[in-house]
Every structure is written in C-alpha cells, then in structure tokens.
C-alpha cells in the first residue's frame, strides 16, 4: 500500500469528485501495468492506494515518484513530502502523517516572515512541499529541489495558485471567466492544489480577481 502525500480535505460532493479524479489519475498512471488497485481514504485525509499483481512493485514506485509518500518512519537526511498545514513567526508546519516543523531560518526562500514568504511564493494551504528530515543536531529544512522549484515560479510569466479545487475545475473556471487565451496551462501541484501559468503579458493579480468570486478556494498570485 502507498499512502499518497496529498490530502482530500474537502467535504460533501467535492470530496466525491476529488476521489473520482484521483482514481482516474491513478488509472492513467498504472494503466499499462499488470496490476489491480483500490483507492481508499484514511481518517487523516491522506488517500491510500493498495496495489496487487505482477507489476505491483513498479506501480508503487511510480505512485511514490508522482505524488510522494507518507511513511511511518523517516530517516535523518532523507527527503520526504508533507502538506502545508500552518505557519507562524517561527516557521511553518507540514503534515507528513505527523506534524513536521520547519524553522523560519531553514526555509531558504529569502527575507521576510514565514507568512510573507508563503504569500510571495503562492504557498496555499495544503500544498505538498518536499523537506529534508532533521535530527538532534540538524533541524528539518525545506529541500533544495523544492526551493529551486519555488524560485523558478517567481521567474516565470506569473501564476495563480489555488487550493480546494481539482485541476479540471480550475481550468473550467478560467475558461468561463473569459481567460482561456490568457494562460499557458493549469499545472497540477497536488490533488486539490493547482497552479495557473499565465501567458506573457497576463496580469496574475487581475486574473485572480476575475476567477476568485467563482471558487471557494484560497488563491495566491505569484508576480515575477
């Protein structure tokens, strides 16, 4: 079984749509392998995928590579994935099956408070982030690869990040608001977290203002 490092924290019809979307994504990922799978949801809102069949080890590796995995045991110095749960002046807290605190000094994302950094880099709540497990001598830290990805976001043409919505729902909202030609694509970041990549010349805060009223979501604009 693989516990995917993304969360299904919405309720009601949104929860059903999210699980249906996840099942389709897993089917697409594993469709060419000799496996059978079932998708479930843990009490902590992390989805699990149970895989059986001849290609099960390959399938589990593919899922871990695509989504990251929540593991019961972590080793110091290794990289894992957690979802952004909270932040304060001292740092941020990720959910990796248990709370993982990353001190402000270990974010490595430039000046500002954790809340200012979160806003600047479009880190909507629940977004999956890679971190390096610390120990008694070294604190937990944001992974170098994660820092590189986030800095790359700020060097592009602008983005609008959203939570609490699937990629398909977000794309449909952009289209309905008349901005289909103003974006490059909608990139899936987690199951319910996505990033709208703006075309050159598109104003990310303006796009946010237009699509925001149509979504019950947290939206953050990244301005290059």
PDB file of C-alpha atoms in Angstrom:
ATOM      1  CA  UNK A   1       0.000   0.000   0.000  1.00  0.00           C
ATOM      2  CA  UNK A   2       1.141   3.543  -0.820  1.00  0.00           C
ATOM      3  CA  UNK A   3      -0.170   6.496   1.182  1.00  0.00           C
ATOM      4  CA  UNK A   4      -0.026   9.465  -1.186  1.00  0.00           C
ATOM      5  CA  UNK A   5       1.368  12.778   0.051  1.00  0.00           C
ATOM      6  CA  UNK A   6      -1.665  14.844  -0.912  1.00  0.00           C
ATOM      7  CA  UNK A   7      -4.851  15.422   1.077  1.00  0.00           C
ATOM      8  CA  UNK A   8      -8.598  15.215   0.451  1.00  0.00           C
ATOM      9  CA  UNK A   9      -9.772  17.826   2.956  1.00  0.00           C
ATOM     10  CA  UNK A  10     -12.970  18.976   1.219  1.00  0.00           C
ATOM     11  CA  UNK A  11     -16.361  17.586   2.204  1.00  0.00           C
ATOM     12  CA  UNK A  12     -19.595  16.547   0.538  1.00  0.00           C
ATOM     13  CA  UNK A  13     -19.819  16.488  -3.249  1.00  0.00           C
ATOM     14  CA  UNK A  14     -16.324  17.995  -3.535  1.00  0.00           C
ATOM     15  CA  UNK A  15     -14.896  15.034  -1.680  1.00  0.00           C
ATOM     16  CA  UNK A  16     -16.557  12.569  -4.050  1.00  0.00           C
ATOM     17  CA  UNK A  17     -15.323  14.467  -7.108  1.00  0.00           C
ATOM     18  CA  UNK A  18     -11.811  14.596  -5.696  1.00  0.00           C
ATOM     19  CA  UNK A  19     -11.727  10.848  -5.091  1.00  0.00           C
ATOM     20  CA  UNK A  20     -13.131  10.164  -8.556  1.00  0.00           C
ATOM     21  CA  UNK A  21     -10.425  12.402 -10.013  1.00  0.00           C
ATOM     22  CA  UNK A  22      -7.732  10.609  -8.036  1.00  0.00           C
ATOM     23  CA  UNK A  23      -8.940   7.209  -9.181  1.00  0.00           C
ATOM     24  CA  UNK A  24      -8.772   8.377 -12.807  1.00  0.00           C
ATOM     25  CA  UNK A  25      -5.263   9.764 -12.312  1.00  0.00           C
ATOM     26  CA  UNK A  26      -4.066   6.514 -10.744  1.00  0.00           C
ATOM     27  CA  UNK A  27      -5.678   4.528 -13.568  1.00  0.00           C
ATOM     28  CA  UNK A  28      -3.829   6.653 -16.129  1.00  0.00           C
ATOM     29  CA  UNK A  29      -0.551   6.188 -14.272  1.00  0.00           C
ATOM     30  CA  UNK A  30      -0.864   2.417 -13.874  1.00  0.00           C
ATOM     31  CA  UNK A  31      -2.960   1.537 -16.934  1.00  0.00           C
ATOM     32  CA  UNK A  32      -0.129  -0.179 -18.834  1.00  0.00           C
ATOM     33  CA  UNK A  33       0.953  -2.339 -15.885  1.00  0.00           C
ATOM     34  CA  UNK A  34      -0.245  -5.787 -14.856  1.00  0.00           C
ATOM     35  CA  UNK A  35      -1.869  -4.660 -11.595  1.00  0.00           C
ATOM     36  CA  UNK A  36      -5.160  -4.202  -9.834  1.00  0.00           C
ATOM     37  CA  UNK A  37      -5.631  -1.365  -7.372  1.00  0.00           C
ATOM     38  CA  UNK A  38      -8.092   0.113  -4.921  1.00  0.00           C
ATOM     39  CA  UNK A  39      -8.124   3.695  -3.692  1.00  0.00           C
ATOM     40  CA  UNK A  40      -9.113   4.474  -0.113  1.00  0.00           C
ATOM     41  CA  UNK A  41      -9.018   7.412   2.266  1.00  0.00           C
ATOM     42  CA  UNK A  42      -7.510   7.420   5.744  1.00  0.00           C
ATOM     43  CA  UNK A  43      -9.021   9.180   8.729  1.00  0.00           C
ATOM     44  CA  UNK A  44      -6.334  11.882   8.416  1.00  0.00           C
ATOM     45  CA  UNK A  45      -7.477  12.658   4.830  1.00  0.00           C
ATOM     46  CA  UNK A  46      -4.446  11.126   3.126  1.00  0.00           C
ATOM     47  CA  UNK A  47      -5.505   8.760   0.305  1.00  0.00           C
ATOM     48  CA  UNK A  48      -4.076   5.265   0.082  1.00  0.00           C
ATOM     49  CA  UNK A  49      -3.628   3.032  -2.959  1.00  0.00           C
ATOM     50  CA  UNK A  50      -3.451  -0.733  -2.462  1.00  0.00           C
ATOM     51  CA  UNK A  51      -1.811  -2.439  -5.447  1.00  0.00           C
ATOM     52  CA  UNK A  52      -1.636  -6.139  -6.298  1.00  0.00           C
ATOM     53  CA  UNK A  53      -0.342  -8.027  -9.312  1.00  0.00           C
ATOM     54  CA  UNK A  54       2.879  -8.892 -11.090  1.00  0.00           C
ATOM     55  CA  UNK A  55       3.915  -5.262 -11.613  1.00  0.00           C
ATOM     56  CA  UNK A  56       2.928  -4.097  -8.119  1.00  0.00           C
ATOM     57  CA  UNK A  57       6.478  -3.019  -7.072  1.00  0.00           C
ATOM     58  CA  UNK A  58       6.830  -0.914 -10.228  1.00  0.00           C
ATOM     59  CA  UNK A  59       3.380   0.567  -9.693  1.00  0.00           C
ATOM     60  CA  UNK A  60       4.155   1.564  -6.107  1.00  0.00           C
ATOM     61  CA  UNK A  61       7.399   3.205  -7.226  1.00  0.00           C
ATOM     62  CA  UNK A  62       5.552   5.159  -9.924  1.00  0.00           C
ATOM     63  CA  UNK A  63       2.974   6.411  -7.457  1.00  0.00           C
ATOM     64  CA  UNK A  64       5.627   7.460  -4.950  1.00  0.00           C
ATOM     65  CA  UNK A  65       7.571   9.291  -7.671  1.00  0.00           C
ATOM     66  CA  UNK A  66       4.458  11.112  -8.877  1.00  0.00           C
ATOM     67  CA  UNK A  67       2.837  12.015  -5.548  1.00  0.00           C
ATOM     68  CA  UNK A  68       5.354  11.433  -2.795  1.00  0.00           C
ATOM     69  CA  UNK A  69       4.518   9.033   0.008  1.00  0.00           C
ATOM     70  CA  UNK A  70       3.576   9.324   3.661  1.00  0.00           C
ATOM     71  CA  UNK A  71       5.765   6.862   5.551  1.00  0.00           C
ATOM     72  CA  UNK A  72       5.593   5.761   9.197  1.00  0.00           C
ATOM     73  CA  UNK A  73       9.367   6.000   9.642  1.00  0.00           C
ATOM     74  CA  UNK A  74      11.670   8.723   8.318  1.00  0.00           C
ATOM     75  CA  UNK A  75      15.463   8.817   8.333  1.00  0.00           C
ATOM     76  CA  UNK A  76      17.577  11.896   9.007  1.00  0.00           C
ATOM     77  CA  UNK A  77      18.999  13.445   5.863  1.00  0.00           C
ATOM     78  CA  UNK A  78      16.399  11.903   3.537  1.00  0.00           C
ATOM     79  CA  UNK A  79      13.812  13.858   1.552  1.00  0.00           C
ATOM     80  CA  UNK A  80      10.075  13.439   2.127  1.00  0.00           C
ATOM     81  CA  UNK A  81       6.844  15.248   1.266  1.00  0.00           C
ATOM     82  CA  UNK A  82       4.407  16.932   3.606  1.00  0.00           C
ATOM     83  CA  UNK A  83       1.429  19.243   3.100  1.00  0.00           C
ATOM     84  CA  UNK A  84       1.471  22.824   4.358  1.00  0.00           C
ATOM     85  CA  UNK A  85      -0.800  22.997   7.392  1.00  0.00           C
ATOM     86  CA  UNK A  86       0.071  26.161   9.312  1.00  0.00           C
ATOM     87  CA  UNK A  87       2.614  28.941   9.729  1.00  0.00           C
ATOM     88  CA  UNK A  88       3.659  31.463  12.353  1.00  0.00           C
ATOM     89  CA  UNK A  89       6.575  33.782  13.067  1.00  0.00           C
ATOM     90  CA  UNK A  90       8.795  30.839  13.975  1.00  0.00           C
ATOM     91  CA  UNK A  91       8.321  28.813  10.797  1.00  0.00           C
ATOM     92  CA  UNK A  92       5.880  26.509   9.031  1.00  0.00           C
ATOM     93  CA  UNK A  93       4.311  23.176   9.948  1.00  0.00           C
ATOM     94  CA  UNK A  94       3.869  20.393   7.392  1.00  0.00           C
ATOM     95  CA  UNK A  95       1.687  17.309   7.771  1.00  0.00           C
ATOM     96  CA  UNK A  96       3.697  14.219   6.845  1.00  0.00           C
ATOM     97  CA  UNK A  97       1.488  11.811   8.751  1.00  0.00           C
ATOM     98  CA  UNK A  98       2.567  13.752  11.829  1.00  0.00           C
ATOM     99  CA  UNK A  99       3.445  17.408  12.301  1.00  0.00           C
ATOM    100  CA  UNK A 100       6.851  18.448  10.963  1.00  0.00           C
ATOM    101  CA  UNK A 101       8.048  21.946  11.876  1.00  0.00           C
ATOM    102  CA  UNK A 102      10.480  23.754   9.605  1.00  0.00           C
ATOM    103  CA  UNK A 103      12.071  26.753  11.347  1.00  0.00           C
ATOM    104  CA  UNK A 104      11.949  30.085   9.523  1.00  0.00           C
ATOM    105  CA  UNK A 105      15.738  30.059   9.087  1.00  0.00           C
ATOM    106  CA  UNK A 106      15.542  26.696   7.284  1.00  0.00           C
ATOM    107  CA  UNK A 107      13.073  27.750   4.604  1.00  0.00           C
ATOM    108  CA  UNK A 108      15.848  29.251   2.485  1.00  0.00           C
ATOM    109  CA  UNK A 109      13.444  31.430   0.497  1.00  0.00           C
ATOM    110  CA  UNK A 110      14.835  34.874   1.174  1.00  0.00           C
ATOM    111  CA  UNK A 111      13.858  37.660   3.556  1.00  0.00           C
ATOM    112  CA  UNK A 112      10.536  38.118   5.271  1.00  0.00           C
ATOM    113  CA  UNK A 113       8.365  36.358   7.810  1.00  0.00           C
ATOM    114  CA  UNK A 114       7.031  32.868   7.014  1.00  0.00           C
ATOM    115  CA  UNK A 115       3.653  34.431   6.198  1.00  0.00           C
ATOM    116  CA  UNK A 116       5.255  36.930   3.802  1.00  0.00           C
ATOM    117  CA  UNK A 117       7.291  34.158   2.180  1.00  0.00           C
ATOM    118  CA  UNK A 118       4.174  31.992   1.860  1.00  0.00           C
ATOM    119  CA  UNK A 119       2.334  34.800   0.086  1.00  0.00           C
ATOM    120  CA  UNK A 120       5.262  35.694  -2.187  1.00  0.00           C
ATOM    121  CA  UNK A 121       5.698  32.132  -3.417  1.00  0.00           C
ATOM    122  CA  UNK A 122       1.996  31.296  -3.668  1.00  0.00           C
ATOM    123  CA  UNK A 123       2.025  28.631  -0.969  1.00  0.00           C
ATOM    124  CA  UNK A 124      -1.665  27.984  -0.486  1.00  0.00           C
ATOM    125  CA  UNK A 125      -2.603  25.860   2.491  1.00  0.00           C
ATOM    126  CA  UNK A 126      -2.247  22.080   1.974  1.00  0.00           C
ATOM    127  CA  UNK A 127       0.182  22.433  -0.938  1.00  0.00           C
ATOM    128  CA  UNK A 128       2.649  19.499  -0.938  1.00  0.00           C
ATOM    129  CA  UNK A 129       6.245  20.511  -0.183  1.00  0.00           C
ATOM    130  CA  UNK A 130       9.458  18.475  -0.080  1.00  0.00           C
ATOM    131  CA  UNK A 131      11.559  18.659   3.062  1.00  0.00           C
ATOM    132  CA  UNK A 132      14.696  17.080   4.485  1.00  0.00           C
ATOM    133  CA  UNK A 133      14.259  15.216   7.763  1.00  0.00           C
ATOM    134  CA  UNK A 134      16.445  16.583  10.540  1.00  0.00           C
ATOM    135  CA  UNK A 135      17.795  15.081  13.739  1.00  0.00           C
ATOM    136  CA  UNK A 136      19.052  16.201  17.151  1.00  0.00           C
ATOM    137  CA  UNK A 137      21.861  18.210  15.532  1.00  0.00           C
ATOM    138  CA  UNK A 138      20.217  19.493  12.344  1.00  0.00           C
ATOM    139  CA  UNK A 139      16.668  20.893  12.139  1.00  0.00           C
ATOM    140  CA  UNK A 140      14.175  19.959   9.449  1.00  0.00           C
ATOM    141  CA  UNK A 141      14.641  22.061   6.317  1.00  0.00           C
ATOM    142  CA  UNK A 142      12.960  22.724   3.005  1.00  0.00           C
ATOM    143  CA  UNK A 143      14.592  20.538   0.332  1.00  0.00           C
ATOM    144  CA  UNK A 144      16.930  22.238  -2.156  1.00  0.00           C
ATOM    145  CA  UNK A 145      14.859  20.872  -5.056  1.00  0.00           C
ATOM    146  CA  UNK A 146      11.753  22.474  -3.541  1.00  0.00           C
ATOM    147  CA  UNK A 147      13.489  25.817  -3.133  1.00  0.00           C
ATOM    148  CA  UNK A 148      14.615  25.644  -6.775  1.00  0.00           C
ATOM    149  CA  UNK A 149      11.066  24.928  -7.941  1.00  0.00           C
ATOM    150  CA  UNK A 150       9.587  27.811  -5.962  1.00  0.00           C
ATOM    151  CA  UNK A 151      12.210  30.297  -7.140  1.00  0.00           C
ATOM    152  CA  UNK A 152      11.521  29.166 -10.705  1.00  0.00           C
ATOM    153  CA  UNK A 153       7.855  30.070 -10.201  1.00  0.00           C
ATOM    154  CA  UNK A 154       8.849  33.666  -9.399  1.00  0.00           C
ATOM    155  CA  UNK A 155      10.992  33.933 -12.539  1.00  0.00           C
ATOM    156  CA  UNK A 156       8.231  32.973 -14.967  1.00  0.00           C
ATOM    157  CA  UNK A 157       5.337  34.884 -16.501  1.00  0.00           C
ATOM    158  CA  UNK A 158       3.200  34.875 -13.354  1.00  0.00           C
ATOM    159  CA  UNK A 159       0.980  32.295 -11.718  1.00  0.00           C
ATOM    160  CA  UNK A 160      -2.182  31.957  -9.687  1.00  0.00           C
ATOM    161  CA  UNK A 161      -2.157  29.096  -7.200  1.00  0.00           C
ATOM    162  CA  UNK A 162      -5.366  27.629  -5.799  1.00  0.00           C
ATOM    163  CA  UNK A 163      -6.426  25.005  -3.286  1.00  0.00           C
ATOM    164  CA  UNK A 164      -9.698  23.170  -2.595  1.00  0.00           C
ATOM    165  CA  UNK A 165     -10.327  22.544  -6.308  1.00  0.00           C
ATOM    166  CA  UNK A 166      -9.264  19.954  -8.856  1.00  0.00           C
ATOM    167  CA  UNK A 167      -7.207  20.913 -11.892  1.00  0.00           C
ATOM    168  CA  UNK A 168     -10.198  20.311 -14.182  1.00  0.00           C
ATOM    169  CA  UNK A 169     -12.465  22.536 -12.088  1.00  0.00           C
ATOM    170  CA  UNK A 170      -9.896  25.324 -12.014  1.00  0.00           C
ATOM    171  CA  UNK A 171      -9.341  25.156 -15.767  1.00  0.00           C
ATOM    172  CA  UNK A 172     -13.107  25.282 -16.372  1.00  0.00           C
ATOM    173  CA  UNK A 173     -13.384  28.348 -14.124  1.00  0.00           C
ATOM    174  CA  UNK A 174     -10.606  30.123 -16.035  1.00  0.00           C
ATOM    175  CA  UNK A 175     -12.384  29.345 -19.314  1.00  0.00           C
ATOM    176  CA  UNK A 176     -15.790  30.525 -18.050  1.00  0.00           C
ATOM    177  CA  UNK A 177     -14.274  33.798 -16.853  1.00  0.00           C
ATOM    178  CA  UNK A 178     -13.054  34.523 -20.383  1.00  0.00           C
ATOM    179  CA  UNK A 179      -9.341  33.985 -19.775  1.00  0.00           C
ATOM    180  CA  UNK A 180      -8.710  30.816 -21.781  1.00  0.00           C
ATOM    181  CA  UNK A 181      -6.315  32.673 -24.096  1.00  0.00           C
ATOM    182  CA  UNK A 182      -4.507  34.383 -21.209  1.00  0.00           C
ATOM    183  CA  UNK A 183      -2.957  31.262 -19.720  1.00  0.00           C
ATOM    184  CA  UNK A 184      -0.472  28.622 -20.841  1.00  0.00           C
ATOM    185  CA  UNK A 185      -1.871  25.742 -18.819  1.00  0.00           C
ATOM    186  CA  UNK A 186      -3.114  24.688 -15.402  1.00  0.00           C
ATOM    187  CA  UNK A 187      -0.453  22.633 -13.645  1.00  0.00           C
ATOM    188  CA  UNK A 188      -1.445  20.063 -11.037  1.00  0.00           C
ATOM    189  CA  UNK A 189       0.561  20.547  -7.844  1.00  0.00           C
ATOM    190  CA  UNK A 190      -1.461  18.256  -5.561  1.00  0.00           C
ATOM    191  CA  UNK A 191      -4.828  16.557  -5.902  1.00  0.00           C
ATOM    192  CA  UNK A 192      -6.661  19.726  -4.801  1.00  0.00           C
ATOM    193  CA  UNK A 193      -3.882  22.260  -5.400  1.00  0.00           C
ATOM    194  CA  UNK A 194      -3.141  23.669  -8.845  1.00  0.00           C
ATOM    195  CA  UNK A 195      -1.135  26.451 -10.464  1.00  0.00           C
ATOM    196  CA  UNK A 196      -2.402  28.546 -13.376  1.00  0.00           C
ATOM    197  CA  UNK A 197       0.553  29.576 -15.556  1.00  0.00           C
ATOM    198  CA  UNK A 198      -0.053  32.951 -17.159  1.00  0.00           C
ATOM    199  CA  UNK A 199       0.915  33.912 -20.685  1.00  0.00           C
ATOM    200  CA  UNK A 200       3.376  36.733 -21.254  1.00  0.00           C
ATOM    201  CA  UNK A 201       1.566  39.993 -20.582  1.00  0.00           C
ATOM    202  CA  UNK A 202      -1.194  38.499 -18.415  1.00  0.00           C
ATOM    203  CA  UNK A 203      -1.631  40.224 -15.052  1.00  0.00           C
ATOM    204  CA  UNK A 204      -1.714  37.461 -12.417  1.00  0.00           C
ATOM    205  CA  UNK A 205      -3.446  39.568  -9.711  1.00  0.00           C
ATOM    206  CA  UNK A 206      -6.057  40.629 -12.288  1.00  0.00           C
ATOM    207  CA  UNK A 207      -6.668  37.006 -13.243  1.00  0.00           C
ATOM    208  CA  UNK A 208      -7.031  36.135  -9.562  1.00  0.00           C
ATOM    209  CA  UNK A 209      -9.588  38.898  -9.109  1.00  0.00           C
ATOM    210  CA  UNK A 210     -11.675  37.609 -12.019  1.00  0.00           C
ATOM    211  CA  UNK A 211     -11.738  33.923 -11.105  1.00  0.00           C
ATOM    212  CA  UNK A 212     -11.815  34.345  -7.320  1.00  0.00           C
ATOM    213  CA  UNK A 213     -15.569  35.011  -6.974  1.00  0.00           C
ATOM    214  CA  UNK A 214     -16.322  31.710  -8.735  1.00  0.00           C
ATOM    215  CA  UNK A 215     -14.246  29.495  -6.423  1.00  0.00           C
ATOM    216  CA  UNK A 216     -14.460  28.610  -2.754  1.00  0.00           C
ATOM    217  CA  UNK A 217     -10.691  28.416  -2.571  1.00  0.00           C
ATOM    218  CA  UNK A 218      -7.612  30.178  -1.320  1.00  0.00           C
ATOM    219  CA  UNK A 219      -5.927  31.925  -4.250  1.00  0.00           C
ATOM    220  CA  UNK A 220      -2.464  33.486  -4.266  1.00  0.00           C
ATOM    221  CA  UNK A 221      -0.880  35.312  -7.184  1.00  0.00           C
ATOM    222  CA  UNK A 222       2.833  34.981  -7.937  1.00  0.00           C
ATOM    223  CA  UNK A 223       4.189  38.115  -9.601  1.00  0.00           C
ATOM    224  CA  UNK A 224       7.532  37.754 -11.409  1.00  0.00           C
TER     225      UNK A 224
END
